[in-house]
Coordinates of C-alpha atoms and ligand atoms in Angstrom, one line a residue:
X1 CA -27.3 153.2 21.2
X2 CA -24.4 152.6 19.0
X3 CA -24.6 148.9 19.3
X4 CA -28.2 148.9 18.5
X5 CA -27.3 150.7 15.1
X6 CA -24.7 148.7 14.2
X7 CA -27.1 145.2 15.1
X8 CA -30.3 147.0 12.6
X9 CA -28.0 146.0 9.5
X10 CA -27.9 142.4 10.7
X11 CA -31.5 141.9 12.4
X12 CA -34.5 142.8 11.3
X13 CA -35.7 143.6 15.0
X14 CA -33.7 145.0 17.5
X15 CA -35.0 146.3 21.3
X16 CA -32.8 148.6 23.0
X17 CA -33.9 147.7 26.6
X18 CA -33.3 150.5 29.0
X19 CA -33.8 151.4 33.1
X20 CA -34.5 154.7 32.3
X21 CA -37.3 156.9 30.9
X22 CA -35.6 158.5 27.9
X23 CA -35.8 162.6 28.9
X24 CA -37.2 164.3 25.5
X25 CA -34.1 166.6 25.5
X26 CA -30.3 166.7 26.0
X27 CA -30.7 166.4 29.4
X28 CA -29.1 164.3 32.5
X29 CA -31.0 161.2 33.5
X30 CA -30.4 158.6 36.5
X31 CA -28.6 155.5 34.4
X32 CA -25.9 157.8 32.8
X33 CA -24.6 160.0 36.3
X34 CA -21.3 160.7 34.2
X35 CA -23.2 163.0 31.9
X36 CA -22.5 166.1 33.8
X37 CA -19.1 165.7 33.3
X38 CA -16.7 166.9 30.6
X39 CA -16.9 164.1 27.7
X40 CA -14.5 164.6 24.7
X41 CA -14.8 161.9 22.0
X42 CA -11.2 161.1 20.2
X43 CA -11.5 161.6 16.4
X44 CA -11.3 158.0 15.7
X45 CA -14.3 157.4 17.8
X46 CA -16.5 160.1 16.2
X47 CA -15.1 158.9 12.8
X48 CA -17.0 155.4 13.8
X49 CA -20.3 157.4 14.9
X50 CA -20.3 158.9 11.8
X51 CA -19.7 155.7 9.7
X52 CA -22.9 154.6 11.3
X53 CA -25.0 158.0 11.6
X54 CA -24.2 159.8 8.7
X55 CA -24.6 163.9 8.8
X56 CA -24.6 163.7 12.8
X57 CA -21.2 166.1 13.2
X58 CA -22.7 168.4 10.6
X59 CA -26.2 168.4 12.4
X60 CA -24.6 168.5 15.7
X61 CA -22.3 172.0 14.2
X62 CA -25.6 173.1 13.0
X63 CA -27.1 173.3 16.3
X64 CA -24.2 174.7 17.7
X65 CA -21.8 172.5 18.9
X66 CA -18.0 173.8 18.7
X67 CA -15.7 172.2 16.5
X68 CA -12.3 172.3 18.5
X69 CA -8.6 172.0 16.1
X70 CA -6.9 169.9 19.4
X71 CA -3.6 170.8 18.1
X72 CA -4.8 174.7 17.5
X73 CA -7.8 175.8 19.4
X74 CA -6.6 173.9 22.8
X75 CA -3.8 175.4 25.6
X76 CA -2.8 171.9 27.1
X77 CA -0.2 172.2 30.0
X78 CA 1.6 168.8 30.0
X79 CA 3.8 167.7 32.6
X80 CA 6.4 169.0 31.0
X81 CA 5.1 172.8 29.6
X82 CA 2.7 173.6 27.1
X83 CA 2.3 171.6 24.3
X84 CA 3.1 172.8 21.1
X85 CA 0.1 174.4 19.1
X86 CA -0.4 174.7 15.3
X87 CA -3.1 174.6 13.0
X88 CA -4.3 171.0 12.5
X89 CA -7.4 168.5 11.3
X90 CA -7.0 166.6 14.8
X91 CA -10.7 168.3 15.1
X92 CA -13.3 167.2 18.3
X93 CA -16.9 168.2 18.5
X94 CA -17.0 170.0 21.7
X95 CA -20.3 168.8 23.2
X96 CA -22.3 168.0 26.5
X97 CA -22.4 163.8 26.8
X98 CA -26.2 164.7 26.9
X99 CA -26.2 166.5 23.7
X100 CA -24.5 164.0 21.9
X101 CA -27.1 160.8 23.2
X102 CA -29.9 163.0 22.7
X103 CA -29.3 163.2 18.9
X104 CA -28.0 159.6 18.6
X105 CA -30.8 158.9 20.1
X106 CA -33.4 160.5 17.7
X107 CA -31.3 159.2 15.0
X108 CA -31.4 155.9 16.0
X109 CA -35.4 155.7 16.4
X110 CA -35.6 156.6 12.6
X111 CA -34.1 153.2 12.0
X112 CA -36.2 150.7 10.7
X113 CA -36.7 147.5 12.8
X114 CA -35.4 149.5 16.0
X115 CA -37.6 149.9 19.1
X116 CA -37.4 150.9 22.5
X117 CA -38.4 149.8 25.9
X118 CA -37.8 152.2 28.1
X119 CA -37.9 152.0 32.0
X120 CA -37.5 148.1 32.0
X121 CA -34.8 146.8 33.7
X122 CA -33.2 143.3 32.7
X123 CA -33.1 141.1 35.6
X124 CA -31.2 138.0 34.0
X125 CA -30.3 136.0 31.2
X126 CA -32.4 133.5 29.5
X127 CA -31.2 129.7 28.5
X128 CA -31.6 128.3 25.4
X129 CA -33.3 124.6 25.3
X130 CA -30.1 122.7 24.6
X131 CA -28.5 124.9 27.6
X132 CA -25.5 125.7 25.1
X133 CA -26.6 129.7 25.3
X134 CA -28.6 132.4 26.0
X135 CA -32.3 132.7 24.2
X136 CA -33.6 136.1 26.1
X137 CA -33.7 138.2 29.1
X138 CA -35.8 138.1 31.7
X139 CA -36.9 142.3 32.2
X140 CA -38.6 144.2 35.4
X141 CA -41.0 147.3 34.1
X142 CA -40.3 150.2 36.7
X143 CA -43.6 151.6 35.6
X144 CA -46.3 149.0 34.7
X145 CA -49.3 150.4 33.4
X146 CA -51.1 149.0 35.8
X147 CA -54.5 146.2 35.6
X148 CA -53.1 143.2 33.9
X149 CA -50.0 144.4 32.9
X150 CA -47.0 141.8 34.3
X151 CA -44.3 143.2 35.9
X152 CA -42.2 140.8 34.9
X153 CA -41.7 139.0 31.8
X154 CA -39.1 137.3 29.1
X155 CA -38.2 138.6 26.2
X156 CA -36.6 135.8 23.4
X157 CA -34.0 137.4 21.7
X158 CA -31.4 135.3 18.6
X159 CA -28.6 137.7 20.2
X160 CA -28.5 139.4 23.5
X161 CA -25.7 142.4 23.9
X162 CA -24.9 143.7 27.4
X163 CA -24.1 147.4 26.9
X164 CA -25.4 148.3 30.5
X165 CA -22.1 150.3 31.7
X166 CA -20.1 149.7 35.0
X167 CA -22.5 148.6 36.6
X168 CA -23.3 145.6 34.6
X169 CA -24.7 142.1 36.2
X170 CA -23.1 140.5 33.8
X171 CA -21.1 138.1 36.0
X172 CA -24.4 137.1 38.2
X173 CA -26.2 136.6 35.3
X174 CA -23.9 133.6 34.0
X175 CA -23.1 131.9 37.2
X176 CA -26.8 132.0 37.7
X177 CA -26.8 130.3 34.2
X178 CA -24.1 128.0 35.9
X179 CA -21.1 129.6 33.5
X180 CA -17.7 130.8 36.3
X181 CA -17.7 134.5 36.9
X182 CA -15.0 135.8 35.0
X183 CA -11.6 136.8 36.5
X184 CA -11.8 140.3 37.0
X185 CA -8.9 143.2 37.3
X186 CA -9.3 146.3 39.0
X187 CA -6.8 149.1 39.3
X188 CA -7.8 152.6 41.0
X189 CA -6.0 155.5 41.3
X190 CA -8.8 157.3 42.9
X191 CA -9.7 160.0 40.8
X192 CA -12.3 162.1 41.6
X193 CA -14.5 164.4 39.0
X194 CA -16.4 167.9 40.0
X195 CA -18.2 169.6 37.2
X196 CA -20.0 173.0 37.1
X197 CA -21.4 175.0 33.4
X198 CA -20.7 178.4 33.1
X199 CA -21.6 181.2 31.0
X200 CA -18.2 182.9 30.1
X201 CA -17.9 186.3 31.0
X202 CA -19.2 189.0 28.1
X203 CA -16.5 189.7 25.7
X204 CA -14.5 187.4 27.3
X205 CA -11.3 187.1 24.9
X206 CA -8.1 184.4 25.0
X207 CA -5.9 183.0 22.5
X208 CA -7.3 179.7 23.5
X209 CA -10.4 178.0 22.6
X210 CA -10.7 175.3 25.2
X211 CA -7.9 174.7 28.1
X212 CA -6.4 171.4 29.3
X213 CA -3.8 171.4 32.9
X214 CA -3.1 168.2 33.2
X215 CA -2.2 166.8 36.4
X216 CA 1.4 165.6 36.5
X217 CA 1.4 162.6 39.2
X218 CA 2.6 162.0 41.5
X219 CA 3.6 165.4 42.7
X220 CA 1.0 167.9 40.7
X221 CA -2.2 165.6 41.5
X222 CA -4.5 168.2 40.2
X223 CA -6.2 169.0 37.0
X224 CA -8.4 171.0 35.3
X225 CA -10.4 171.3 31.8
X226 CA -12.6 174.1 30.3
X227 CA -14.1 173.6 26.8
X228 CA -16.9 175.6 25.1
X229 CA -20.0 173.6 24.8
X230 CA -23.3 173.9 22.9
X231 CA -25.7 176.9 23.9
X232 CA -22.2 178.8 24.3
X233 CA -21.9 177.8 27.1
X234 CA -18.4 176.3 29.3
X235 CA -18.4 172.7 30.8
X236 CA -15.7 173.0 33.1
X237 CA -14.1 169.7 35.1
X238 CA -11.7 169.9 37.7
X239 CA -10.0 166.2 38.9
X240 CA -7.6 164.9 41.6
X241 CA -5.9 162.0 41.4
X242 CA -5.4 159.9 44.5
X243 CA -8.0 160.9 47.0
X244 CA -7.2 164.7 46.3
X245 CA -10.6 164.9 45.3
X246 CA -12.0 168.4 44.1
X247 CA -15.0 170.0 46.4
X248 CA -18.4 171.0 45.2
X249 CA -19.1 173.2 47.5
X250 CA -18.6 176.7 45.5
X251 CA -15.5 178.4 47.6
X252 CA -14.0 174.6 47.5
X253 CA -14.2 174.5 43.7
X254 CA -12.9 178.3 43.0
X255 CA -9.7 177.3 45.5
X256 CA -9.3 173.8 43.8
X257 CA -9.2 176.1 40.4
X258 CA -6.7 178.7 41.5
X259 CA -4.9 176.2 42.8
X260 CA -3.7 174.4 39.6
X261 CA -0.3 174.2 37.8
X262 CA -1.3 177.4 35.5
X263 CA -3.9 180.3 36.9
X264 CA -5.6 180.6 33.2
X265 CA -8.2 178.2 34.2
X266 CA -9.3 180.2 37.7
X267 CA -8.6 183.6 35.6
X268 CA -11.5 182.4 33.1
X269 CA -13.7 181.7 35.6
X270 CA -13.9 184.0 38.2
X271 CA -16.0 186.2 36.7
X272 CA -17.8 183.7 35.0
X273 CA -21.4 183.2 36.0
X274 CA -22.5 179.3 37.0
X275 CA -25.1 178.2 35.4
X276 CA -25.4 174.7 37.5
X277 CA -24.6 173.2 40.6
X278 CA -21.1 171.6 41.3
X279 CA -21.8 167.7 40.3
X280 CA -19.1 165.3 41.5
X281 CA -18.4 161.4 40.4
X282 CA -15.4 159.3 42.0
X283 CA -16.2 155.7 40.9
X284 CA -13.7 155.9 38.4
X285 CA -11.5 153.0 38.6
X286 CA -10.4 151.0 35.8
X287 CA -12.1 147.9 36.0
X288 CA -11.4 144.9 33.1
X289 CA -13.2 142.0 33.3
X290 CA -11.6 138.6 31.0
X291 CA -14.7 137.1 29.6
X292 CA -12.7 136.4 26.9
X293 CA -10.2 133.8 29.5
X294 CA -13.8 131.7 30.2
X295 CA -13.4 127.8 29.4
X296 CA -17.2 128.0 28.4
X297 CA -19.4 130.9 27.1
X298 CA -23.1 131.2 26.1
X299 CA -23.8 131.8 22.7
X300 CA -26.2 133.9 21.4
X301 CA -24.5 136.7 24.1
X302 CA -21.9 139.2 24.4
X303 CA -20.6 142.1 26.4
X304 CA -19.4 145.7 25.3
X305 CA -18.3 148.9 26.5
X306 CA -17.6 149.5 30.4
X307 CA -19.5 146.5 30.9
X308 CA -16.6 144.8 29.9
X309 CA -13.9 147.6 30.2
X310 CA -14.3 150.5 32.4
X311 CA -11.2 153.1 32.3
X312 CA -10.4 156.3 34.2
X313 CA -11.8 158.5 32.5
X314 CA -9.4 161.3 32.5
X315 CA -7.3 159.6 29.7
X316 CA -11.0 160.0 27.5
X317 CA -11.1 156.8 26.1
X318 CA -14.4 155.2 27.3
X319 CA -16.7 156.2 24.1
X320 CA -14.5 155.5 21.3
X321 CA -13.4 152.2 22.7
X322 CA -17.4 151.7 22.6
X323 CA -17.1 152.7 19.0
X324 CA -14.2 149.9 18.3
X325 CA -16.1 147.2 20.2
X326 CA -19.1 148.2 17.9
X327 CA -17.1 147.7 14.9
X328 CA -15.9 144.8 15.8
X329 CA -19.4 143.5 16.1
X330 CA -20.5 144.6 13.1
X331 CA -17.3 143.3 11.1
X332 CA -18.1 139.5 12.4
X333 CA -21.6 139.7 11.8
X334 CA -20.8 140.8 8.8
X335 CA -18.3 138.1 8.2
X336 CA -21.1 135.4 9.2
X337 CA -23.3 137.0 6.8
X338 CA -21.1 136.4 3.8
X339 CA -20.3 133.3 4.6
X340 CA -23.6 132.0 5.1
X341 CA -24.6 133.7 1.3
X342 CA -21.0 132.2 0.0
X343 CA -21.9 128.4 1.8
X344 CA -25.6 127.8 1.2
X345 CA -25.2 125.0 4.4
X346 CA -24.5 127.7 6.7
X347 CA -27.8 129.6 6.0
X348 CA -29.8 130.2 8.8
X349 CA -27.2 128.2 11.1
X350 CA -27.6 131.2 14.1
X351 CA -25.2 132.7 16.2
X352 CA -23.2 129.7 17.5
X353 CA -19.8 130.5 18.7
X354 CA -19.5 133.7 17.4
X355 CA -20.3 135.4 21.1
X356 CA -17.0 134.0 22.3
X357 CA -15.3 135.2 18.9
X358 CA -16.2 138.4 20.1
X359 CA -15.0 138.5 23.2
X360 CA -11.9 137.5 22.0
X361 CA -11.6 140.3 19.6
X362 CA -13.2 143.2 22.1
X363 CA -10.8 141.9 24.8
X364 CA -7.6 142.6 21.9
X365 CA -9.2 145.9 21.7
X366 CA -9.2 146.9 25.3
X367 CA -5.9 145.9 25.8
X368 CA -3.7 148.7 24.6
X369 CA -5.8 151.6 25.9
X370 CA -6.3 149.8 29.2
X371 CA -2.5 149.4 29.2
X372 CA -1.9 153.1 28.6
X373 CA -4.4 154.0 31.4
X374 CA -3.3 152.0 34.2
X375 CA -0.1 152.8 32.9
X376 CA -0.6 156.6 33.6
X377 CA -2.5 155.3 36.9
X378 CA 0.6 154.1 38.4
X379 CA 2.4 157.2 38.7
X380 CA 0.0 157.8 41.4
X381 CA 1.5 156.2 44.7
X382 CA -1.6 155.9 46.5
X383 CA -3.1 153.2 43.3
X384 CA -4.0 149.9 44.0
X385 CA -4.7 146.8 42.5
X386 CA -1.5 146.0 41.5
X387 CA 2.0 148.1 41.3
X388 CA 4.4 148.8 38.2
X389 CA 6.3 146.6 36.8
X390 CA 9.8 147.6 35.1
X391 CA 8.3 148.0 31.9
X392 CA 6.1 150.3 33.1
X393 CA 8.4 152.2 35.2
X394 CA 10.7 152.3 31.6
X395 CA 7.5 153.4 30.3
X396 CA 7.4 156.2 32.2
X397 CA 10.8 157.6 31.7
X398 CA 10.1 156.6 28.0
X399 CA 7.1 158.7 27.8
X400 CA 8.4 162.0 30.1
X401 CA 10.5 162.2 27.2
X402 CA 8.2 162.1 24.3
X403 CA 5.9 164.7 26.2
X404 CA 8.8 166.9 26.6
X405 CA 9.6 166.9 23.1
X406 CA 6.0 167.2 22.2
X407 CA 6.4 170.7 24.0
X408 CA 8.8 171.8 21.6
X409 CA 8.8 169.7 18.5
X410 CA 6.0 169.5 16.2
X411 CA 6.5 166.4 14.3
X412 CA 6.5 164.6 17.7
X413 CA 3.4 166.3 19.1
X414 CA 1.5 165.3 16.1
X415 CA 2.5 161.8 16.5
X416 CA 1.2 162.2 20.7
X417 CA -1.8 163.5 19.5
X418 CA -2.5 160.8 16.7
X419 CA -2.4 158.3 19.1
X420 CA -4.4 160.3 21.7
X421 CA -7.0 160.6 19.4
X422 CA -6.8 156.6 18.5
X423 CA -5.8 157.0 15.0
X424 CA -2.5 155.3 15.4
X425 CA -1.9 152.6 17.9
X426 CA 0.5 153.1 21.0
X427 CA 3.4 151.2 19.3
X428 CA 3.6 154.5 17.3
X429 CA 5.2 156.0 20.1
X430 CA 8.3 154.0 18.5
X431 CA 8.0 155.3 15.5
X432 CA 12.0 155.9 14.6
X433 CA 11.1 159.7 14.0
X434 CA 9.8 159.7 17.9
X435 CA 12.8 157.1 19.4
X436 CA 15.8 159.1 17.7
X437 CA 14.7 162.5 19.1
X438 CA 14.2 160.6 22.0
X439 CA 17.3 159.6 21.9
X440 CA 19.0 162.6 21.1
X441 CA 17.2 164.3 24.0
X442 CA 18.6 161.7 26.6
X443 CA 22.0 162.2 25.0
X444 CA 21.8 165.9 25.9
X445 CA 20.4 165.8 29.5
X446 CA 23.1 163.5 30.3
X447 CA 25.5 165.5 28.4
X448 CA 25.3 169.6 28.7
X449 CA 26.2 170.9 31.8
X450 CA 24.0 171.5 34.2
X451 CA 21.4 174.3 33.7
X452 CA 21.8 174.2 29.8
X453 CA 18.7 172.2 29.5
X454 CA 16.2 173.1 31.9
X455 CA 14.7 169.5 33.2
X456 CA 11.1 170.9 34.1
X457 CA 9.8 173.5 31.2
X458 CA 8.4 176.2 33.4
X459 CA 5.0 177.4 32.7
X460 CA 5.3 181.1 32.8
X461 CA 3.8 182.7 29.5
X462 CA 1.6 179.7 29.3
X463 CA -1.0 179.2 26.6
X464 CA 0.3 182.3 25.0
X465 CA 1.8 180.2 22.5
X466 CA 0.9 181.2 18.9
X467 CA -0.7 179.1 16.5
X468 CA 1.7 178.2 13.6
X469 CA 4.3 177.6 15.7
X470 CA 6.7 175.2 15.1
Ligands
FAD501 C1 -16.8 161.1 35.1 C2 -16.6 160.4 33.7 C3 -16.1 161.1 32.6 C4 -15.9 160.5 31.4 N1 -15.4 161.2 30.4 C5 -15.2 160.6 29.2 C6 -14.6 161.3 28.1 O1 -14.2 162.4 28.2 N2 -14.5 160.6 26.9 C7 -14.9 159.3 26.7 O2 -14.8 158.8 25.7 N3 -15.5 158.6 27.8 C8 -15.6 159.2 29.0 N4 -16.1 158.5 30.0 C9 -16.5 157.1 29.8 C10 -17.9 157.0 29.2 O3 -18.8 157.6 30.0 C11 -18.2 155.5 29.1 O4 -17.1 154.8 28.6 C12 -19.4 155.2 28.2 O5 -20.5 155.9 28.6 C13 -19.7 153.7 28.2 O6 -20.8 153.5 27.4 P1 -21.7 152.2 27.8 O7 -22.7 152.2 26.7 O8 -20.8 151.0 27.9 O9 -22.4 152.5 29.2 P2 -23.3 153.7 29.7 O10 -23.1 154.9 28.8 O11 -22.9 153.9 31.1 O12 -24.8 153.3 29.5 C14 -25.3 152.2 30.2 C15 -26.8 152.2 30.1 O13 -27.4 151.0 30.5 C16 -28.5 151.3 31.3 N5 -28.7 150.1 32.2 C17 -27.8 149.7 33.2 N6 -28.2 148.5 33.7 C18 -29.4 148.2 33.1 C19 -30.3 147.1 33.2 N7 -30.1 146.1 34.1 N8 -31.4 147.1 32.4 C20 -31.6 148.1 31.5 N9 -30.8 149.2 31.4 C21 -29.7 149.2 32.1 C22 -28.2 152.6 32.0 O14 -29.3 153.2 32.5 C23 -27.5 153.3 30.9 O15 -28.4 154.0 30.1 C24 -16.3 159.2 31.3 C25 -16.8 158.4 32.4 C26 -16.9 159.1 33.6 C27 -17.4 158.2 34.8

């Protein structure tokens, strides 16, 4: 949806082409299963939806949706305690993944130029007569209309965008076009997802607004989250890393619950009242595919999002790096825009090479957050698809440390959070106001005798922390 909002500035026709049927409210539908689980969008992501859909937070706050302080409103146990609180503009809109389409969704059909086809699958990619790109897709209707009506048709397109998710065809669609399939990594530390909505108990009170146990891999492989959701209601996930997958039948999920690092979760929902079934989702490996490595690519076609880029999605980076690719699309359209005003010769010259461009710059997106998720992955000894290398394993150690502080000292838990939320890249980890309390820290532990420092905060008192601390 984003991506066919950011391509309405450049083309005077574009035709979002999707499987589904488009429910008419914030409901789940087939083609997007991961709906029913938690979905928190990073600020920097929903700083980008904004830039493009102006007045949706506001609408969205109208209609109910929490607006969660992450630093303030949130109880997050860490590996190493409970992360520091205090009052904060690291904000989130606290809303159903359904919620959130379903109003960039009617937002996007008030755009001019911008149409829909819904229930139409795209089968395959199109050449163009010179056989240098792509002029179209070949699409499947699910539902003709019956008499006349093909089935299956082409639809010629200047620019083709595969946003189709994990499962994307991607890679059969250009060997079919005679292009190599692009090399492809996959690492898994088999996480599994289990999701239930709850109405929260009647006068239900906490110091918290939304909860976050984290697992801490790759002894605590459990976690849990609980965050108020539109209709005032609680989207609670639960996840296991490493096959310790959470059940969905309902005496499976309450154990799974009581069975995490801190009991506020179970405590908060024991006497809550479900308001759905348990939904579970386990395909959640990180899977990167290097169209951007390809000696040859088609113009006239590119590849975003998890078609390009799937992550675990416990770290919650999947939509905002959506946003990013977006922006990068728009910025070299943009670029190819000016230039063709600035040099009259390149007027009207198409799309050619930019495609590949693309790729190159979505791939220099992916890679930080891709590294910081199979990073994290590899704490987990049953991964696969690779195993750490010494830098991560430094990494590791590196990082233990900066989440430690982050339980205790504030300057350093802003810093975690600005990059959690995207705002600052993952080299700010270094910043020299992160490295020499670092430091400092790994002076001490080696230091002070023995039981001066204690190596794992315990958790006892947890999320009782006040906000304003410092
Ligand atoms: C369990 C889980 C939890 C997650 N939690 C978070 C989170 O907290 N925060 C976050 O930022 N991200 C999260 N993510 C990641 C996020 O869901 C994805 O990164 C995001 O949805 C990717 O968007 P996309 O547009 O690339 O693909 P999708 O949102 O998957 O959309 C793909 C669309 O393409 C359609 N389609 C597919 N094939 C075809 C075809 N051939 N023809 C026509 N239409 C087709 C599908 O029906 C679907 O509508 C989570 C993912 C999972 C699995």
């Amino acid at each position: 949806m984003l991506t066919a909002r950011a391509l309405a500035d450049h083309f005077d026709r574009v035709t979002v082409i999707e499987r589904d049927c488009f429910p008419v409210g914030p409901v789940p539908r087939k083609g997007v299963p991961q709906s029913r689980h938690l979905h928190v969008m990073m600020k920097r992501g929903r700083l980008i939806l904004e830039q493009f859909f102006p007045g949706l937070q506001d609408a969205m706050v109208a209609a109910g949706v929490p607006v969660l302080d992450m630093a303030g409103d949130a109880a997050w146990l860490t590996p190493a305690g409970w992360g520091l609180r205090f009052p904060s503009d690291l904000t989130m809109l606290a809303s159903t993944r359904d919620f959130l389409d379903w109003n960039v969704r009617r937002r996007l059909a008030g755009f001019a130029g911008v149409g829909f086809l819904q229930e139409v699958q795209v089968t395959r990619l199109l050449p163009n007569a010179e056989g240098s790109g792509v002029a179209g897709v070949a699409i499947h209707f699910r539902n003709p209309a019956g008499g006349d009506d093909p089935q299956d048709c082409s639809l010629h397109a200047d620019l083709v965008v595969d946003a189709s998710g994990r499962g994307s065809r991607a890679p059969h669609w250009l060997a079919s076009l005679g292009y190599a399939p692009p090399a492809e990594t996959v690492i898994n530390g088999f996480l599994g997802y289990a999701s239930r909505l709850y109405q929260p108990p009647t006068g239900f009170k906490a110091d918290w607004k939304c909860l976050y146990i984290q697992a801490a891999p790759p002894n605590r492989t459990r976690g849990g989250l609980l965050f108020p959701v539109e209709g005032g209601r609680w989207l609670v996930t639960l996840s296991g890393g490493g096959r310790d997958y959470p059940p969905t039948d309902e005496a499976g999920f309450v154990e799974f619950a009581r069975s995490l690092a801190s009991p506020l979760l179970y405590d908060a929902i024991k006497d809550a009242a479900p308001l759905s079934p348990i939904h579970s989702y386990r395909a959640t490996e990180n899977r990167l595919r290097h169209y951007e490595r390809l000696p040859r690519w088609p113009d006239n076609f590119m590849v975003l999002g998890d078609a390009a880029c799937a992550f675990n999605p416990v770290y919650g980076q999947g939509m905002t790096i959506v946003a990013l690719g977006v922006k990068k699309l728009d910025e070299i359209l943009r670029m190819r825009n000016e230039a063709s005003r600035t040099d009259g010769r390149l007027a009207g010259v198409g799309l050619a090479g930019i495609a590949r461009r693309f790729q190159q710059e979505v791939a220099k997106v992916n890679i930080a957050p891709w590294l910081l998720a199979t990073g994290e992955d590899f704490r987990y000894r049953e991964t696969v698809g690779g195993s750490p290398t010494l830098a991560t394993r430094l990494m590791h150690r590196y990082m233990d440390q900066v989440v430690r502080l982050s339980t205790e000292n504030r300057e350093v838990r802003r810093q975690f959070m600005e990059i959690f939320h995207m705002l600052k890249p993952p080299s700010a980890m270094f910043h020299p106001l992160v490295l020499r309390r670092v430091a400092g820290q790994a002076w001490r532990l080696m230091t002070w005798p023995k039981g001066t420092v204690s190596p794992t905060p315990t958790v006892a008192g947890a999320g009782r922390a006040t906000v304003g601390n410092t």
